[in-house]
Coordinates of C-alpha atoms and ligand atoms in Angstrom, one line a residue:
M11 CA 0.0 0.0 0.0
E12 CA 1.6 3.3 -1.1
H13 CA 1.1 6.3 1.1
Q14 CA 1.7 9.7 -0.3
S15 CA 3.8 12.0 1.8
N16 CA 1.7 14.4 3.8
W17 CA 2.4 17.2 6.3
W18 CA 1.6 14.9 9.2
H19 CA 4.1 12.2 8.2
E20 CA 6.9 14.2 9.8
A21 CA 4.9 16.1 12.4
I22 CA 5.2 16.0 16.1
F23 CA 1.8 16.1 17.8
Y24 CA 1.0 17.5 21.3
E25 CA -2.2 16.6 23.2
I26 CA -3.9 19.4 25.0
Y27 CA -6.2 18.2 27.8
L28 CA -7.9 21.6 27.6
R29 CA -9.5 21.5 31.0
S30 CA -6.0 21.3 32.6
F31 CA -3.8 23.4 30.3
Q32 CA -4.3 27.1 31.1
D33 CA -7.3 28.9 32.7
S34 CA -7.7 32.5 31.5
N35 CA -10.8 33.6 33.5
G36 CA -10.3 32.3 37.0
D37 CA -13.0 29.6 37.0
G38 CA -10.4 26.9 37.7
I39 CA -10.9 25.2 34.3
G40 CA -8.5 25.6 31.3
D41 CA -10.0 27.3 28.3
L42 CA -9.5 28.3 24.7
R43 CA -8.2 31.7 25.5
G44 CA -5.7 30.2 27.9
L45 CA -4.5 27.9 25.1
I46 CA -4.2 30.9 22.8
D47 CA -2.0 32.6 25.4
R48 CA 0.3 29.6 25.5
L49 CA 0.8 29.1 21.7
D50 CA 4.2 30.8 21.9
Y51 CA 5.3 28.2 24.4
L52 CA 4.2 25.4 22.1
Q53 CA 5.8 27.0 19.1
D54 CA 9.0 27.4 21.0
L55 CA 8.8 23.7 22.1
G56 CA 8.9 22.9 18.4
V57 CA 5.8 20.7 18.0
D58 CA 3.7 20.9 14.7
A59 CA 0.1 20.0 15.6
L60 CA -2.1 20.3 18.6
W61 CA -4.8 17.8 19.4
V62 CA -7.3 19.7 21.4
C63 CA -9.6 17.6 23.7
P64 CA -13.4 18.3 23.6
F65 CA -14.6 21.9 24.2
Y66 CA -18.2 21.5 23.0
E67 CA -21.3 22.1 25.0
S68 CA -21.6 19.3 27.6
P69 CA -22.8 18.5 31.1
H70 CA -19.3 17.4 31.8
V71 CA -20.0 14.0 33.3
D72 CA -17.0 12.8 31.2
F73 CA -15.5 16.3 31.0
G74 CA -16.7 17.0 27.5
Y75 CA -16.7 13.5 26.0
D76 CA -20.5 13.7 26.7
I77 CA -21.7 16.2 24.2
S78 CA -25.1 18.0 24.3
N79 CA -24.4 20.2 21.3
H80 CA -21.7 19.3 18.8
T81 CA -21.4 22.6 17.1
A82 CA -21.5 24.9 20.1
V83 CA -18.5 25.8 22.3
D84 CA -19.2 25.2 26.0
P85 CA -19.1 28.6 27.7
R86 CA -16.7 27.2 30.2
Y87 CA -14.2 26.8 27.4
G88 CA -15.0 30.0 25.5
T89 CA -16.9 30.9 22.3
L90 CA -16.8 29.9 18.7
A91 CA -15.0 33.2 18.0
D92 CA -12.3 32.1 20.5
F93 CA -12.0 28.9 18.6
Q94 CA -11.7 30.7 15.3
E95 CA -9.0 32.9 16.8
L96 CA -7.2 29.8 18.1
V97 CA -7.1 28.4 14.5
R98 CA -5.8 31.7 13.2
E99 CA -3.2 32.3 15.9
A100 CA -2.0 28.7 15.6
D101 CA -1.7 29.0 11.9
R102 CA 0.4 32.2 12.3
R103 CA 2.8 30.0 14.2
N104 CA 2.7 27.1 11.8
L105 CA 0.8 25.0 14.3
K106 CA -2.1 22.8 13.0
I107 CA -5.2 22.2 15.0
I108 CA -6.8 18.7 15.3
V109 CA -10.2 18.5 17.1
D110 CA -11.5 15.6 19.1
I111 CA -14.8 14.4 17.5
I112 CA -17.1 12.0 19.5
L113 CA -19.3 10.1 17.1
N114 CA -20.1 7.0 19.1
H115 CA -22.3 8.5 21.7
T116 CA -23.8 11.7 22.9
S117 CA -24.8 13.1 26.3
D118 CA -28.1 12.0 27.7
E119 CA -28.9 15.7 27.7
H120 CA -28.5 16.0 23.9
P121 CA -31.8 17.0 22.3
L122 CA -31.7 13.9 20.1
F123 CA -31.5 11.6 23.1
I124 CA -34.2 13.5 25.0
E125 CA -36.4 13.1 22.0
S126 CA -35.5 9.4 21.5
R127 CA -36.2 8.7 25.2
R128 CA -39.6 10.4 25.1
S129 CA -41.6 7.5 23.6
R130 CA -41.2 4.2 21.9
N131 CA -42.8 5.9 18.9
S132 CA -40.5 8.8 18.8
P133 CA -39.2 9.4 15.3
K134 CA -35.8 9.5 16.9
R135 CA -36.2 6.2 18.9
D136 CA -34.0 4.2 16.5
W137 CA -31.2 6.9 16.7
Y138 CA -30.1 5.1 19.8
I139 CA -30.0 1.5 20.9
W140 CA -33.1 0.4 22.8
Q141 CA -33.9 -3.1 23.9
D142 CA -36.5 -4.9 25.8
P143 CA -35.5 -6.4 29.2
K144 CA -35.1 -10.1 29.5
P145 CA -38.3 -11.9 30.7
D146 CA -37.0 -11.5 34.3
G147 CA -36.6 -7.8 33.8
S148 CA -32.8 -7.9 33.7
P149 CA -30.6 -6.2 31.1
P150 CA -30.4 -7.8 27.6
N151 CA -27.0 -9.3 28.1
N152 CA -23.8 -9.2 30.3
W153 CA -22.0 -6.3 28.5
E154 CA -19.8 -4.2 30.8
G155 CA -18.0 -1.0 30.0
F156 CA -17.3 2.1 32.1
E157 CA -20.2 1.0 34.3
P158 CA -21.0 -2.5 35.7
S159 CA -23.7 -2.8 33.0
C160 CA -23.8 -1.1 29.6
W161 CA -27.6 -1.1 29.8
T162 CA -29.7 1.5 31.7
Y163 CA -33.4 1.0 32.2
D164 CA -35.8 3.7 31.3
E165 CA -38.9 3.5 33.6
E166 CA -41.0 5.6 31.4
T167 CA -40.8 3.6 28.2
Q168 CA -39.8 0.3 29.9
Q169 CA -36.8 -0.5 27.7
Y170 CA -33.0 -0.4 28.3
Y171 CA -30.7 1.8 26.3
Y172 CA -27.1 0.9 25.5
H173 CA -24.1 3.0 26.6
F174 CA -20.6 1.6 26.5
H175 CA -19.3 4.5 28.6
Y176 CA -21.2 6.3 31.4
I177 CA -24.9 6.0 31.9
Q178 CA -25.0 9.6 30.7
Q179 CA -23.4 8.7 27.4
P180 CA -26.0 6.7 25.3
D181 CA -24.6 5.1 22.2
L182 CA -25.9 6.3 18.9
N183 CA -27.3 3.6 16.5
W184 CA -24.8 3.6 13.6
R185 CA -26.9 1.1 11.8
N186 CA -29.3 3.9 11.1
P187 CA -28.3 5.8 8.0
K188 CA -29.8 9.1 9.4
V189 CA -27.4 8.9 12.3
I190 CA -24.5 8.5 9.8
E191 CA -25.6 11.5 7.9
E192 CA -26.0 13.7 11.0
M193 CA -22.6 12.6 12.3
F194 CA -20.8 13.3 9.0
A195 CA -22.3 16.8 9.0
I196 CA -20.6 17.4 12.4
C197 CA -17.2 16.4 10.9
D198 CA -17.9 18.8 8.0
F199 CA -18.7 21.6 10.4
W200 CA -15.4 21.5 12.2
L201 CA -13.4 20.8 9.1
N202 CA -15.0 23.9 7.6
Q203 CA -13.6 25.9 10.6
G204 CA -10.2 25.3 9.1
V205 CA -8.9 22.4 11.3
A206 CA -6.3 20.1 9.8
G207 CA -7.8 16.9 11.0
L208 CA -10.0 15.0 13.4
R209 CA -9.1 12.7 16.3
L210 CA -12.0 10.3 16.2
D211 CA -13.0 9.1 19.7
A212 CA -13.7 5.5 20.4
I213 CA -14.0 4.9 16.7
N214 CA -14.1 1.1 16.8
Y215 CA -17.1 1.1 19.1
L216 CA -19.6 2.4 16.6
V217 CA -21.5 -0.9 16.1
E218 CA -22.0 -3.9 18.3
D219 CA -23.0 -7.5 17.8
P220 CA -26.6 -7.4 16.3
E221 CA -27.5 -10.6 18.1
L222 CA -26.4 -9.0 21.4
R223 CA -24.5 -12.2 22.5
D224 CA -22.9 -12.2 25.9
N225 CA -19.2 -11.3 26.1
P226 CA -17.0 -14.1 27.3
I227 CA -15.9 -13.9 30.9
V228 CA -12.2 -14.0 31.6
E229 CA -10.1 -14.3 34.8
E230 CA -7.7 -11.7 33.8
L231 CA -7.8 -8.9 31.2
P232 CA -5.4 -9.2 28.3
E233 CA -2.4 -6.9 28.3
Y234 CA -3.8 -4.6 25.5
L235 CA -6.8 -3.6 27.6
R236 CA -5.1 -3.1 31.0
N237 CA -4.6 0.7 30.6
I238 CA -8.2 1.5 30.0
F239 CA -10.6 -1.1 31.4
Q240 CA -11.3 -2.9 34.6
F241 CA -14.0 -5.3 33.6
N242 CA -13.6 -9.1 33.7
Q243 CA -14.9 -9.9 30.2
L244 CA -13.5 -9.8 26.7
P245 CA -15.3 -7.0 24.9
V246 CA -15.5 -9.0 21.6
H247 CA -19.2 -8.1 20.9
T248 CA -18.9 -4.5 22.0
I249 CA -15.6 -3.2 20.6
N250 CA -14.0 -3.7 17.3
H251 CA -16.9 -5.3 15.5
P252 CA -16.0 -5.9 11.8
D253 CA -19.0 -3.8 10.7
N254 CA -17.0 -0.7 11.9
H255 CA -14.9 -1.0 8.8
P256 CA -17.5 -0.2 6.0
L257 CA -18.6 2.8 8.1
L258 CA -15.1 4.1 8.3
Q259 CA -14.7 3.7 4.5
Q260 CA -17.9 5.6 4.0
M261 CA -16.7 8.3 6.4
R262 CA -13.3 8.7 4.6
Q263 CA -15.1 8.8 1.3
H264 CA -17.5 11.5 2.5
I265 CA -14.7 13.6 4.0
K266 CA -12.4 13.3 1.0
T267 CA -15.3 14.3 -1.3
N268 CA -16.3 17.3 0.7
H269 CA -12.8 18.4 1.8
P270 CA -10.3 17.9 -1.1
Q271 CA -7.3 18.3 1.1
D272 CA -8.1 14.9 2.5
P273 CA -7.8 16.0 6.1
L274 CA -6.1 13.7 8.6
L275 CA -8.3 11.2 10.4
I276 CA -6.7 9.9 13.6
G277 CA -8.7 7.1 15.2
E278 CA -8.7 6.0 18.8
I279 CA -8.7 2.2 18.6
W280 CA -7.7 -0.2 21.4
V281 CA -7.1 -3.5 19.6
P282 CA -5.1 -6.6 20.5
T283 CA -2.6 -6.9 17.6
T284 CA -0.8 -5.0 14.9
Q285 CA -2.8 -6.9 12.3
D286 CA -6.0 -5.4 13.8
I287 CA -4.4 -2.0 13.6
R288 CA -3.5 -2.6 10.0
E289 CA -7.1 -3.2 9.1
F290 CA -8.0 0.4 10.0
Y291 CA -6.0 1.9 7.2
G292 CA -8.3 0.1 4.8
Q293 CA -7.4 -1.9 1.8
E294 CA -6.3 1.0 -0.3
D295 CA -5.8 3.8 2.2
N296 CA -9.6 4.1 2.3
E297 CA -10.3 4.2 6.0
L298 CA -8.2 6.1 8.6
Q299 CA -4.9 7.6 7.6
L300 CA -3.6 7.2 11.2
P301 CA -5.1 4.6 13.5
F302 CA -3.6 5.0 17.0
N303 CA -1.1 2.4 17.9
F304 CA -1.2 2.1 21.7
L305 CA 0.7 -1.2 22.0
L306 CA 3.9 0.4 23.3
S307 CA 2.0 1.9 26.2
T308 CA 0.7 -1.5 27.2
V309 CA 4.1 -2.8 28.0
P310 CA 3.8 -3.4 31.7
S311 CA 7.4 -2.6 32.8
L312 CA 10.5 -0.8 31.6
S313 CA 12.0 -3.7 29.7
A314 CA 14.3 -3.6 26.7
V315 CA 13.2 -7.1 25.8
A316 CA 9.5 -6.3 25.9
F317 CA 9.8 -3.1 24.0
R318 CA 12.0 -4.8 21.4
E319 CA 9.4 -7.4 20.8
K320 CA 6.8 -4.7 20.2
I321 CA 9.0 -2.8 17.8
Q322 CA 9.9 -6.0 15.9
D323 CA 6.2 -6.6 15.6
F324 CA 5.6 -3.0 14.3
E325 CA 8.4 -3.4 11.8
E326 CA 7.0 -6.7 10.5
N327 CA 3.3 -5.9 10.4
L328 CA 3.1 -2.1 10.0
A329 CA 6.0 -1.9 7.5
G330 CA 5.7 1.1 5.2
L331 CA 2.7 2.5 7.1
P332 CA 2.7 5.6 9.1
T333 CA 2.1 4.7 12.8
T334 CA 1.9 6.6 16.0
V335 CA 4.2 6.6 19.0
V336 CA 2.3 7.1 22.2
L337 CA 3.4 6.6 25.8
S338 CA 0.9 8.7 27.7
N339 CA -2.5 10.3 27.3
H340 CA -5.5 11.5 29.3
D341 CA -7.0 8.0 29.9
F342 CA -4.2 6.1 31.8
P343 CA -1.3 6.8 34.1
R344 CA 1.6 8.7 32.7
S345 CA 4.6 6.8 31.5
T346 CA 6.8 8.4 34.2
T347 CA 4.4 6.9 36.7
R348 CA 4.1 3.5 35.0
Y349 CA 7.8 3.0 34.6
G350 CA 9.4 5.2 37.2
T351 CA 9.8 5.5 40.9
P352 CA 10.0 8.9 42.6
D353 CA 13.8 8.7 42.9
R354 CA 14.4 7.9 39.3
S355 CA 11.4 9.5 37.6
D356 CA 13.4 12.3 36.0
R357 CA 16.0 10.0 34.5
I358 CA 13.3 7.8 33.2
A359 CA 11.4 10.8 31.7
K360 CA 14.5 11.7 29.6
L361 CA 15.1 8.1 28.6
L362 CA 11.4 7.8 27.5
A363 CA 11.7 11.1 25.7
T364 CA 14.6 9.7 23.7
F365 CA 12.5 6.6 22.9
L366 CA 9.4 8.7 21.9
L367 CA 11.2 11.0 19.6
T368 CA 13.6 8.5 17.9
L369 CA 11.3 5.6 17.0
R370 CA 9.9 5.2 13.5
G371 CA 6.5 6.8 13.8
I372 CA 4.6 9.9 14.6
P373 CA 5.2 11.0 18.2
F374 CA 2.4 12.2 20.4
I375 CA 3.5 14.2 23.5
Y376 CA 0.9 14.5 26.2
Y377 CA 0.9 17.9 27.8
G378 CA 3.4 18.1 30.7
E379 CA 5.3 15.0 29.4
E380 CA 8.0 17.5 28.4
L381 CA 8.4 18.4 32.1
G382 CA 8.4 14.8 33.3
M383 CA 5.1 15.4 35.1
V384 CA 3.9 12.4 37.1
D385 CA 0.5 11.3 38.2
T386 CA -1.1 12.6 41.3
P387 CA -4.2 10.4 41.9
P388 CA -6.9 11.3 44.5
D389 CA -6.0 10.4 48.1
R390 CA -9.6 10.4 49.2
L391 CA -12.9 9.5 47.6
D392 CA -14.2 13.0 48.0
E393 CA -11.4 14.3 45.8
V394 CA -12.4 12.2 42.9
Q395 CA -13.6 14.1 39.8
D396 CA -13.7 11.4 37.2
P397 CA -16.8 9.2 38.0
R398 CA -14.9 6.0 37.1
G399 CA -12.7 6.7 40.2
R400 CA -15.8 6.4 42.4
L401 CA -17.2 3.3 40.7
R402 CA -14.4 1.1 41.6
W403 CA -12.7 2.9 44.5
P404 CA -10.1 2.2 45.8
E405 CA -8.8 -0.5 43.5
Y406 CA -9.1 2.0 40.6
K407 CA -8.9 5.7 41.3
G408 CA -10.1 6.9 37.9
R409 CA -8.2 9.2 35.5
D410 CA -7.8 12.4 37.5
G411 CA -4.2 11.5 38.4
C412 CA -2.9 12.0 34.8
R413 CA -5.0 15.1 34.3
T414 CA -3.5 17.5 36.9
P415 CA -3.1 21.1 35.8
M416 CA -0.2 22.0 33.7
Q417 CA 2.7 23.3 35.8
W418 CA 3.8 26.7 34.3
N419 CA 5.7 28.4 37.2
E420 CA 6.2 28.4 40.9
Q421 CA 3.4 30.8 41.6
T422 CA 0.1 29.9 43.2
N423 CA -1.6 27.0 41.5
A424 CA 1.5 26.7 39.3
G425 CA 0.3 29.6 37.1
F426 CA -2.6 27.5 35.9
T427 CA -5.4 29.5 37.3
E428 CA -6.1 32.5 39.6
G429 CA -9.1 30.7 40.9
T430 CA -9.5 27.3 42.5
P431 CA -8.3 24.6 40.2
W432 CA -10.8 22.0 39.3
Y433 CA -8.4 19.3 40.6
K434 CA -5.3 19.6 42.7
I435 CA -1.9 20.7 41.4
A436 CA 0.8 18.1 41.6
P437 CA 2.9 18.8 44.8
D438 CA 6.2 18.8 42.8
Y439 CA 5.2 22.0 40.9
L440 CA 7.6 24.2 42.7
H441 CA 10.6 22.7 40.9
R442 CA 8.8 20.9 38.1
N443 CA 7.5 23.7 36.0
V444 CA 8.1 25.5 32.7
A445 CA 9.7 28.6 34.2
V446 CA 12.2 26.8 36.3
Q447 CA 13.0 24.1 33.7
G448 CA 13.3 26.8 31.0
Q449 CA 16.3 28.3 32.9
D450 CA 18.1 25.0 33.5
P451 CA 20.0 23.7 30.5
D452 CA 19.9 20.1 31.8
S453 CA 16.2 20.1 32.4
I454 CA 13.8 17.6 30.9
L455 CA 12.1 20.5 29.0
N456 CA 15.4 21.5 27.4
Y457 CA 16.2 17.9 26.6
Y458 CA 12.8 17.7 24.8
K459 CA 13.7 20.8 22.8
Q460 CA 17.1 19.4 21.9
L461 CA 15.5 16.1 20.8
I462 CA 12.9 17.9 18.7
Q463 CA 15.6 20.0 17.1
L464 CA 17.6 16.9 16.4
R465 CA 14.6 15.4 14.7
R466 CA 14.3 18.4 12.5
D467 CA 18.0 18.4 11.6
R468 CA 18.3 14.7 11.0
P469 CA 16.2 13.2 8.1
S470 CA 16.9 9.7 9.3
L471 CA 14.9 10.4 12.5
R472 CA 11.9 11.6 10.5
Q473 CA 12.0 9.3 7.4
G474 CA 14.6 6.7 8.0
T475 CA 14.1 3.0 8.3
L476 CA 14.5 1.3 11.7
T477 CA 16.7 -1.7 12.4
L478 CA 16.9 -3.4 15.8
I479 CA 20.4 -4.1 17.0
G480 CA 21.2 -7.1 19.2
K481 CA 19.2 -8.8 21.9
D482 CA 20.6 -7.2 25.0
E483 CA 18.4 -7.7 28.1
Q484 CA 19.0 -4.2 29.4
V485 CA 19.8 -2.0 26.4
L486 CA 17.4 -1.4 23.6
A487 CA 19.4 -0.5 20.5
Y488 CA 18.3 0.4 17.0
T489 CA 19.4 2.4 14.1
R490 CA 17.6 4.9 11.9
Q491 CA 18.9 5.2 8.4
T492 CA 18.5 7.0 5.1
D493 CA 20.8 6.8 2.1
E494 CA 22.7 9.8 3.6
E495 CA 23.1 9.0 7.3
Q496 CA 22.8 6.4 10.0
L497 CA 22.0 7.1 13.6
L498 CA 22.4 4.6 16.4
I499 CA 20.1 4.9 19.4
L500 CA 20.9 3.2 22.7
L501 CA 18.5 3.1 25.6
N502 CA 19.7 1.6 28.8
M503 CA 16.5 0.5 30.5
S504 CA 18.2 -0.7 33.7
P505 CA 19.4 0.9 36.9
Q506 CA 22.9 -0.5 36.3
S507 CA 25.8 1.0 34.3
K508 CA 26.4 -1.0 31.3
S509 CA 29.2 -1.5 28.9
F510 CA 27.5 -2.0 25.6
S511 CA 29.6 -3.6 22.9
L512 CA 29.1 -2.7 19.3
P513 CA 31.2 -5.1 17.2
E514 CA 29.1 -4.6 14.1
F515 CA 30.0 -0.9 14.1
A516 CA 33.7 -1.4 14.9
D517 CA 34.9 0.3 11.7
R518 CA 32.2 3.0 11.8
L519 CA 33.1 4.8 15.0
G520 CA 30.9 7.8 15.4
Q521 CA 30.0 10.6 17.7
I522 CA 27.3 11.1 20.3
L523 CA 24.9 13.7 19.1
L524 CA 22.8 13.8 22.2
S525 CA 22.6 11.9 25.5
T526 CA 20.4 12.1 28.5
H527 CA 23.7 12.5 30.3
P528 CA 25.0 15.8 28.8
E529 CA 28.6 15.1 29.7
K530 CA 28.5 12.5 27.0
D531 CA 27.5 14.9 24.2
S532 CA 30.1 14.9 21.4
A533 CA 31.9 11.9 22.9
M534 CA 33.2 9.4 20.4
V535 CA 31.6 6.0 20.2
G536 CA 34.0 3.2 20.5
E537 CA 33.6 -0.5 20.0
T538 CA 32.2 -0.6 23.5
L539 CA 30.2 2.2 24.8
P540 CA 29.7 2.8 28.6
L541 CA 26.2 3.7 29.4
M542 CA 25.1 5.2 32.7
P543 CA 22.0 3.8 34.5
F544 CA 18.9 4.8 32.4
E545 CA 21.0 6.6 29.9
G546 CA 19.6 7.2 26.4
A547 CA 22.1 8.2 23.7
I548 CA 21.9 9.0 20.0
A549 CA 25.1 8.6 18.0
L550 CA 25.9 9.4 14.4
L551 CA 27.8 6.6 12.7
Q552 CA 30.5 7.3 10.1
H553 CA 29.8 6.3 6.6
Ligands
GLC743 C1 -12.3 7.9 24.7 C2 -11.7 9.1 25.5 C3 -12.0 9.0 26.9 C4 -13.5 9.0 27.0 C5 -14.2 8.0 26.2 C6 -15.7 8.2 26.0 O1 -11.7 6.7 25.2 O2 -10.3 9.2 25.2 O3 -11.5 10.0 27.7 O4 -13.9 8.9 28.4 O5 -13.7 7.9 24.9 O6 -15.9 9.3 25.2

């Protein structure tokens, strides 16, 4: 499958969890004007595209992923004029805007659902998924999602409605062509506002098993789901139904026809294997241009062996295709928290930065990742903001921990708000913030900037092929290569110093371009290379 080169092939993306980025009006919630005020920072960081999490009118049960009006900006986030200014101001700085589009479900306060719920005879009844109870009154099947059951009973009309996520997020019925038409119009609306692409939320959840068969029960969840779910069943009939694919083909066709620049469609898909990911590109680039690849983020511990296995798999099964590199996002603990401990979290943050920005693929930086921010989960039930944290407390504390406000400076509330922040600020903000790190040449922030610059300067990091080197248990090694240059990347994933031997490069001694340990910069690479604990190094090999 041949993919044309597009702007996004070489771009670095940055995810803005808007609620936590920058508040401009003192209500404790980040907003569009706050983001506009921080565009210079993002430009200076060197990223190319911003994925902005939902800012549409919403009751905020799922903080905007429950939409009550898809084409209106929620007053908490600003106005449509603010959004238009964001697009203009971003454009002036060569930053592209990607919006988050939620097509699988709406809020239960959306006028369409209110109408659908009104009566069994409502003309909108079949816009959602309604089912009779079982003869004993129980839900139609065993499906679980965010809630212990995906079905909620409506007393008035005596049927259950389906919602994979919260009770307040009823699923739309994508088997109804009118729903499809309405949802495509929403995509058009935002694309007509000048955005460069759409991040499609939960896009492999659109349709379910028409026979409503029970999901199989399992003792333990498979690795690929552990970041996002807590249920004890395999969601084979709720997620990733094959009928999603023709819908995505239809969507791409619609968007391509109506927007000749063929805007970027990034899809959120949690699937078990790279073969599954592959299917979302379509047979002839006729579905998503960029299905998310989350498989790296599911590796349970910092292990050169486990990461090597994943990369090997990507190289074999996603060869020639653009793929994403994601270590953190707003739905699961940050990578610093998953792989680090407090005493080594900064070293690991730099190591992971080296990984994120040197792999073959399109990197997604989650806000604050460039500071090495770590999770701060709720300590007490009454602090919990994300309802999921209440549903299964205390085994699972919800997603608040990875959504703490951005740490801008050492002032009150880390410079995030002049009001009361919607959720607590991480206690390390006095030293972990943009202002302090900006002044320190060895900070994580400045290391990110150097890496991003290196990616700009070195075509092999943007376009080169990737070859895994060796099978070391502690050190993950690979090269990135174009006809003109070859870079060697070494990541010591262990707390021990390591003498890594490089017999295959004996006659190609090179120079370290960048290391997480700055005293190594410009050092020459010999046949053996001493690596410090958790060191990441990038070396240029001689031709
Ligand atoms: C996606 C979002 C998540 C949200 C869910 C329901 O997984 O990333 O934050 O809760 O969809 O919209």
